[in-house]
């Protein structure tokens, strides 16, 4: 089993959190409701990775880190034979020109076909429904 460094972004505005689904995924039960997240590249700092991943997955510009919320491990088995060391960040967004719902395409580094995401703002008091352990540090935003 390998250990992988990951980042998770909680983009918050007006008491709401950016979440998304895979718009063309007919198996919602496999991917679930997610927040922007991804892998820290070699020689990349987690704070740089979270901004990169959040922009890639949402298409939003003007993101900035409000605070680091901590880290934790997530056992991805049986989906993948990996332990994720996740770094959680609260981000904010400059400007208000973001609709309530929108689509974005994650293109990554061109290694995969673009993935279409449907994004929207979820009230923070409902954020516990985010899948795959990604909601683990939501409560820390209220400290």
JSON list of C-alpha atoms in Angstrom, two decimals:
[
{"chain": "A", "resi": 1, "resn": "UNK", "atom": "CA", "xyz": [0.00, 0.00, 0.00]},
{"chain": "A", "resi": 2, "resn": "UNK", "atom": "CA", "xyz": [1.28, 3.45, -0.85]},
{"chain": "A", "resi": 3, "resn": "UNK", "atom": "CA", "xyz": [0.91, 6.77, 0.96]},
{"chain": "A", "resi": 4, "resn": "UNK", "atom": "CA", "xyz": [-0.26, 9.73, -1.15]},
{"chain": "A", "resi": 5, "resn": "UNK", "atom": "CA", "xyz": [-0.27, 13.43, -0.20]},
{"chain": "A", "resi": 6, "resn": "UNK", "atom": "CA", "xyz": [-3.64, 15.05, -1.01]},
{"chain": "A", "resi": 7, "resn": "UNK", "atom": "CA", "xyz": [-5.32, 18.42, -0.54]},
{"chain": "A", "resi": 8, "resn": "UNK", "atom": "CA", "xyz": [-8.98, 19.24, 0.09]},
{"chain": "A", "resi": 9, "resn": "UNK", "atom": "CA", "xyz": [-10.47, 22.70, -0.56]},
{"chain": "A", "resi": 10, "resn": "UNK", "atom": "CA", "xyz": [-13.45, 24.13, 1.26]},
{"chain": "A", "resi": 11, "resn": "UNK", "atom": "CA", "xyz": [-14.39, 27.18, -0.84]},
{"chain": "A", "resi": 12, "resn": "UNK", "atom": "CA", "xyz": [-16.79, 29.21, 1.30]},
{"chain": "A", "resi": 13, "resn": "UNK", "atom": "CA", "xyz": [-18.90, 32.29, 0.59]},
{"chain": "A", "resi": 14, "resn": "UNK", "atom": "CA", "xyz": [-21.97, 33.64, 2.38]},
{"chain": "A", "resi": 15, "resn": "UNK", "atom": "CA", "xyz": [-22.36, 30.52, 4.52]},
{"chain": "A", "resi": 16, "resn": "UNK", "atom": "CA", "xyz": [-22.20, 28.18, 1.53]},
{"chain": "A", "resi": 17, "resn": "UNK", "atom": "CA", "xyz": [-19.65, 25.65, 0.29]},
{"chain": "A", "resi": 18, "resn": "UNK", "atom": "CA", "xyz": [-18.71, 24.82, -3.32]},
{"chain": "A", "resi": 19, "resn": "UNK", "atom": "CA", "xyz": [-19.56, 21.18, -4.07]},
{"chain": "A", "resi": 20, "resn": "UNK", "atom": "CA", "xyz": [-19.84, 19.22, -7.29]},
{"chain": "A", "resi": 21, "resn": "UNK", "atom": "CA", "xyz": [-20.98, 16.03, -8.92]},
{"chain": "A", "resi": 22, "resn": "UNK", "atom": "CA", "xyz": [-19.63, 14.35, -12.02]},
{"chain": "A", "resi": 23, "resn": "UNK", "atom": "CA", "xyz": [-22.19, 15.70, -14.49]},
{"chain": "A", "resi": 24, "resn": "UNK", "atom": "CA", "xyz": [-21.93, 12.77, -16.89]},
{"chain": "A", "resi": 25, "resn": "UNK", "atom": "CA", "xyz": [-21.62, 10.07, -14.24]},
{"chain": "A", "resi": 26, "resn": "UNK", "atom": "CA", "xyz": [-24.59, 7.74, -14.25]},
{"chain": "A", "resi": 27, "resn": "UNK", "atom": "CA", "xyz": [-23.18, 6.08, -11.10]},
{"chain": "A", "resi": 28, "resn": "UNK", "atom": "CA", "xyz": [-23.58, 8.88, -8.53]},
{"chain": "A", "resi": 29, "resn": "UNK", "atom": "CA", "xyz": [-23.39, 6.23, -5.81]},
{"chain": "A", "resi": 30, "resn": "UNK", "atom": "CA", "xyz": [-19.73, 5.66, -6.82]},
{"chain": "A", "resi": 31, "resn": "UNK", "atom": "CA", "xyz": [-18.48, 9.26, -6.99]},
{"chain": "A", "resi": 32, "resn": "UNK", "atom": "CA", "xyz": [-20.90, 11.05, -4.68]},
{"chain": "A", "resi": 33, "resn": "UNK", "atom": "CA", "xyz": [-21.00, 14.72, -3.77]},
{"chain": "A", "resi": 34, "resn": "UNK", "atom": "CA", "xyz": [-17.47, 16.16, -3.62]},
{"chain": "A", "resi": 35, "resn": "UNK", "atom": "CA", "xyz": [-15.42, 19.26, -2.90]},
{"chain": "A", "resi": 36, "resn": "UNK", "atom": "CA", "xyz": [-12.35, 20.24, -4.92]},
{"chain": "A", "resi": 37, "resn": "UNK", "atom": "CA", "xyz": [-9.43, 17.99, -3.99]},
{"chain": "A", "resi": 38, "resn": "UNK", "atom": "CA", "xyz": [-6.43, 16.33, -5.54]},
{"chain": "A", "resi": 39, "resn": "UNK", "atom": "CA", "xyz": [-2.88, 15.10, -5.37]},
{"chain": "A", "resi": 40, "resn": "UNK", "atom": "CA", "xyz": [0.12, 17.12, -4.29]},
{"chain": "A", "resi": 41, "resn": "UNK", "atom": "CA", "xyz": [2.73, 16.90, -7.05]},
{"chain": "A", "resi": 42, "resn": "UNK", "atom": "CA", "xyz": [6.37, 16.09, -6.37]},
{"chain": "A", "resi": 43, "resn": "UNK", "atom": "CA", "xyz": [8.17, 19.14, -4.90]},
{"chain": "A", "resi": 44, "resn": "UNK", "atom": "CA", "xyz": [4.86, 21.03, -4.65]},
{"chain": "A", "resi": 45, "resn": "UNK", "atom": "CA", "xyz": [3.72, 22.58, -1.37]},
{"chain": "A", "resi": 46, "resn": "UNK", "atom": "CA", "xyz": [0.21, 21.67, -0.17]},
{"chain": "A", "resi": 47, "resn": "UNK", "atom": "CA", "xyz": [-0.82, 25.35, -0.16]},
{"chain": "A", "resi": 48, "resn": "UNK", "atom": "CA", "xyz": [0.15, 25.62, -3.84]},
{"chain": "A", "resi": 49, "resn": "UNK", "atom": "CA", "xyz": [-1.54, 22.31, -4.68]},
{"chain": "A", "resi": 50, "resn": "UNK", "atom": "CA", "xyz": [-4.86, 23.30, -3.10]},
{"chain": "A", "resi": 51, "resn": "UNK", "atom": "CA", "xyz": [-5.07, 26.52, -5.13]},
{"chain": "A", "resi": 52, "resn": "UNK", "atom": "CA", "xyz": [-4.14, 24.69, -8.34]},
{"chain": "A", "resi": 53, "resn": "UNK", "atom": "CA", "xyz": [-6.61, 21.85, -7.78]},
{"chain": "A", "resi": 54, "resn": "UNK", "atom": "CA", "xyz": [-9.44, 24.20, -6.76]},
{"chain": "A", "resi": 55, "resn": "UNK", "atom": "CA", "xyz": [-9.00, 26.32, -9.87]},
{"chain": "A", "resi": 56, "resn": "UNK", "atom": "CA", "xyz": [-8.67, 23.26, -12.16]},
{"chain": "A", "resi": 57, "resn": "UNK", "atom": "CA", "xyz": [-11.86, 21.67, -10.83]},
{"chain": "A", "resi": 58, "resn": "UNK", "atom": "CA", "xyz": [-14.06, 24.77, -10.49]},
{"chain": "A", "resi": 59, "resn": "UNK", "atom": "CA", "xyz": [-12.81, 27.15, -13.17]},
{"chain": "A", "resi": 60, "resn": "UNK", "atom": "CA", "xyz": [-12.86, 29.89, -10.52]},
{"chain": "A", "resi": 61, "resn": "UNK", "atom": "CA", "xyz": [-10.24, 32.64, -10.51]},
{"chain": "A", "resi": 62, "resn": "UNK", "atom": "CA", "xyz": [-9.36, 34.79, -7.49]},
{"chain": "A", "resi": 63, "resn": "UNK", "atom": "CA", "xyz": [-9.19, 31.96, -4.95]},
{"chain": "A", "resi": 64, "resn": "UNK", "atom": "CA", "xyz": [-7.15, 32.54, -1.82]},
{"chain": "A", "resi": 65, "resn": "UNK", "atom": "CA", "xyz": [-6.36, 30.58, 1.30]},
{"chain": "A", "resi": 66, "resn": "UNK", "atom": "CA", "xyz": [-8.10, 31.79, 4.45]},
{"chain": "A", "resi": 67, "resn": "UNK", "atom": "CA", "xyz": [-6.60, 29.16, 6.72]},
{"chain": "A", "resi": 68, "resn": "UNK", "atom": "CA", "xyz": [-5.13, 25.71, 7.07]},
{"chain": "A", "resi": 69, "resn": "UNK", "atom": "CA", "xyz": [-7.54, 23.45, 8.95]},
{"chain": "A", "resi": 70, "resn": "UNK", "atom": "CA", "xyz": [-5.27, 20.48, 9.60]},
{"chain": "A", "resi": 71, "resn": "UNK", "atom": "CA", "xyz": [-4.44, 17.10, 8.19]},
{"chain": "A", "resi": 72, "resn": "UNK", "atom": "CA", "xyz": [-5.68, 13.56, 8.54]},
{"chain": "A", "resi": 73, "resn": "UNK", "atom": "CA", "xyz": [-5.38, 10.13, 7.04]},
{"chain": "A", "resi": 74, "resn": "UNK", "atom": "CA", "xyz": [-7.98, 8.50, 4.83]},
{"chain": "A", "resi": 75, "resn": "UNK", "atom": "CA", "xyz": [-7.82, 4.81, 3.96]},
{"chain": "A", "resi": 76, "resn": "UNK", "atom": "CA", "xyz": [-8.96, 4.60, 0.32]},
{"chain": "A", "resi": 77, "resn": "UNK", "atom": "CA", "xyz": [-9.31, 0.81, 0.30]},
{"chain": "A", "resi": 78, "resn": "UNK", "atom": "CA", "xyz": [-10.92, -1.11, -1.30]},
{"chain": "A", "resi": 79, "resn": "UNK", "atom": "CA", "xyz": [-11.30, 1.56, -4.03]},
{"chain": "A", "resi": 80, "resn": "UNK", "atom": "CA", "xyz": [-7.52, 2.07, -4.17]},
{"chain": "A", "resi": 81, "resn": "UNK", "atom": "CA", "xyz": [-4.68, 0.46, -2.24]},
{"chain": "A", "resi": 82, "resn": "UNK", "atom": "CA", "xyz": [-3.64, 3.83, -0.79]},
{"chain": "A", "resi": 83, "resn": "UNK", "atom": "CA", "xyz": [-3.57, 5.82, 2.40]},
{"chain": "A", "resi": 84, "resn": "UNK", "atom": "CA", "xyz": [-4.22, 9.49, 1.71]},
{"chain": "A", "resi": 85, "resn": "UNK", "atom": "CA", "xyz": [-2.62, 12.09, 3.95]},
{"chain": "A", "resi": 86, "resn": "UNK", "atom": "CA", "xyz": [-5.05, 14.91, 3.37]},
{"chain": "A", "resi": 87, "resn": "UNK", "atom": "CA", "xyz": [-4.34, 18.59, 4.02]},
{"chain": "A", "resi": 88, "resn": "UNK", "atom": "CA", "xyz": [-7.55, 20.60, 4.48]},
{"chain": "A", "resi": 89, "resn": "UNK", "atom": "CA", "xyz": [-7.81, 24.30, 3.62]},
{"chain": "A", "resi": 90, "resn": "UNK", "atom": "CA", "xyz": [-10.54, 26.92, 3.84]},
{"chain": "A", "resi": 91, "resn": "UNK", "atom": "CA", "xyz": [-10.53, 29.13, 0.75]},
{"chain": "A", "resi": 92, "resn": "UNK", "atom": "CA", "xyz": [-12.40, 32.27, -0.18]},
{"chain": "A", "resi": 93, "resn": "UNK", "atom": "CA", "xyz": [-13.20, 33.83, -3.50]},
{"chain": "A", "resi": 94, "resn": "UNK", "atom": "CA", "xyz": [-12.62, 37.41, -4.59]},
{"chain": "A", "resi": 95, "resn": "UNK", "atom": "CA", "xyz": [-15.55, 38.86, -6.50]},
{"chain": "A", "resi": 96, "resn": "UNK", "atom": "CA", "xyz": [-19.17, 37.87, -6.62]},
{"chain": "A", "resi": 97, "resn": "UNK", "atom": "CA", "xyz": [-19.65, 36.98, -10.28]},
{"chain": "A", "resi": 98, "resn": "UNK", "atom": "CA", "xyz": [-20.23, 33.27, -9.63]},
{"chain": "A", "resi": 99, "resn": "UNK", "atom": "CA", "xyz": [-23.64, 31.79, -10.41]},
{"chain": "A", "resi": 100, "resn": "UNK", "atom": "CA", "xyz": [-25.50, 29.49, -8.04]},
{"chain": "A", "resi": 101, "resn": "UNK", "atom": "CA", "xyz": [-24.80, 26.57, -10.43]},
{"chain": "A", "resi": 102, "resn": "UNK", "atom": "CA", "xyz": [-22.26, 26.15, -13.23]},
{"chain": "A", "resi": 103, "resn": "UNK", "atom": "CA", "xyz": [-20.25, 23.58, -15.17]},
{"chain": "A", "resi": 104, "resn": "UNK", "atom": "CA", "xyz": [-16.49, 23.23, -15.38]},
{"chain": "A", "resi": 105, "resn": "UNK", "atom": "CA", "xyz": [-14.19, 20.74, -17.08]},
{"chain": "A", "resi": 106, "resn": "UNK", "atom": "CA", "xyz": [-11.19, 19.33, -15.28]},
{"chain": "A", "resi": 107, "resn": "UNK", "atom": "CA", "xyz": [-8.45, 18.81, -17.81]},
{"chain": "A", "resi": 108, "resn": "UNK", "atom": "CA", "xyz": [-5.64, 18.04, -15.40]},
{"chain": "A", "resi": 109, "resn": "UNK", "atom": "CA", "xyz": [-2.30, 17.70, -17.15]},
{"chain": "A", "resi": 110, "resn": "UNK", "atom": "CA", "xyz": [-3.82, 16.37, -20.34]},
{"chain": "A", "resi": 111, "resn": "UNK", "atom": "CA", "xyz": [-3.32, 12.78, -19.16]},
{"chain": "A", "resi": 112, "resn": "UNK", "atom": "CA", "xyz": [-7.05, 12.08, -19.05]},
{"chain": "A", "resi": 113, "resn": "UNK", "atom": "CA", "xyz": [-10.14, 13.04, -21.03]},
{"chain": "A", "resi": 114, "resn": "UNK", "atom": "CA", "xyz": [-11.76, 16.19, -19.61]},
{"chain": "A", "resi": 115, "resn": "UNK", "atom": "CA", "xyz": [-14.22, 15.47, -16.82]},
{"chain": "A", "resi": 116, "resn": "UNK", "atom": "CA", "xyz": [-17.37, 17.59, -16.66]},
{"chain": "A", "resi": 117, "resn": "UNK", "atom": "CA", "xyz": [-18.37, 18.75, -13.19]},
{"chain": "A", "resi": 118, "resn": "UNK", "atom": "CA", "xyz": [-21.65, 20.34, -12.16]},
{"chain": "A", "resi": 119, "resn": "UNK", "atom": "CA", "xyz": [-20.87, 22.76, -9.33]},
{"chain": "A", "resi": 120, "resn": "UNK", "atom": "CA", "xyz": [-23.12, 24.60, -6.91]},
{"chain": "A", "resi": 121, "resn": "UNK", "atom": "CA", "xyz": [-23.20, 26.29, -3.52]},
{"chain": "A", "resi": 122, "resn": "UNK", "atom": "CA", "xyz": [-24.38, 24.03, -0.67]},
{"chain": "A", "resi": 123, "resn": "UNK", "atom": "CA", "xyz": [-25.37, 25.54, 2.70]},
{"chain": "A", "resi": 124, "resn": "UNK", "atom": "CA", "xyz": [-22.62, 24.79, 5.23]},
{"chain": "A", "resi": 125, "resn": "UNK", "atom": "CA", "xyz": [-25.06, 23.19, 7.66]},
{"chain": "A", "resi": 126, "resn": "UNK", "atom": "CA", "xyz": [-25.61, 20.46, 5.02]},
{"chain": "A", "resi": 127, "resn": "UNK", "atom": "CA", "xyz": [-21.91, 19.89, 4.24]},
{"chain": "A", "resi": 128, "resn": "UNK", "atom": "CA", "xyz": [-21.73, 16.66, 6.25]},
{"chain": "A", "resi": 129, "resn": "UNK", "atom": "CA", "xyz": [-23.14, 14.89, 3.16]},
{"chain": "A", "resi": 130, "resn": "UNK", "atom": "CA", "xyz": [-19.89, 15.33, 1.21]},
{"chain": "A", "resi": 131, "resn": "UNK", "atom": "CA", "xyz": [-18.54, 11.88, 0.22]},
{"chain": "A", "resi": 132, "resn": "UNK", "atom": "CA", "xyz": [-15.36, 9.88, 0.74]},
{"chain": "A", "resi": 133, "resn": "UNK", "atom": "CA", "xyz": [-14.35, 11.48, 4.03]},
{"chain": "A", "resi": 134, "resn": "UNK", "atom": "CA", "xyz": [-13.88, 14.89, 2.42]},
{"chain": "A", "resi": 135, "resn": "UNK", "atom": "CA", "xyz": [-16.11, 16.53, 5.06]},
{"chain": "A", "resi": 136, "resn": "UNK", "atom": "CA", "xyz": [-13.78, 15.47, 7.89]},
{"chain": "A", "resi": 137, "resn": "UNK", "atom": "CA", "xyz": [-12.62, 19.00, 8.79]},
{"chain": "A", "resi": 138, "resn": "UNK", "atom": "CA", "xyz": [-15.78, 21.03, 8.01]},
{"chain": "A", "resi": 139, "resn": "UNK", "atom": "CA", "xyz": [-16.41, 21.55, 11.72]},
{"chain": "A", "resi": 140, "resn": "UNK", "atom": "CA", "xyz": [-13.05, 23.26, 12.20]},
{"chain": "A", "resi": 141, "resn": "UNK", "atom": "CA", "xyz": [-14.28, 26.22, 10.18]},
{"chain": "A", "resi": 142, "resn": "UNK", "atom": "CA", "xyz": [-16.59, 27.01, 13.09]},
{"chain": "A", "resi": 143, "resn": "UNK", "atom": "CA", "xyz": [-13.81, 27.13, 15.73]}
]
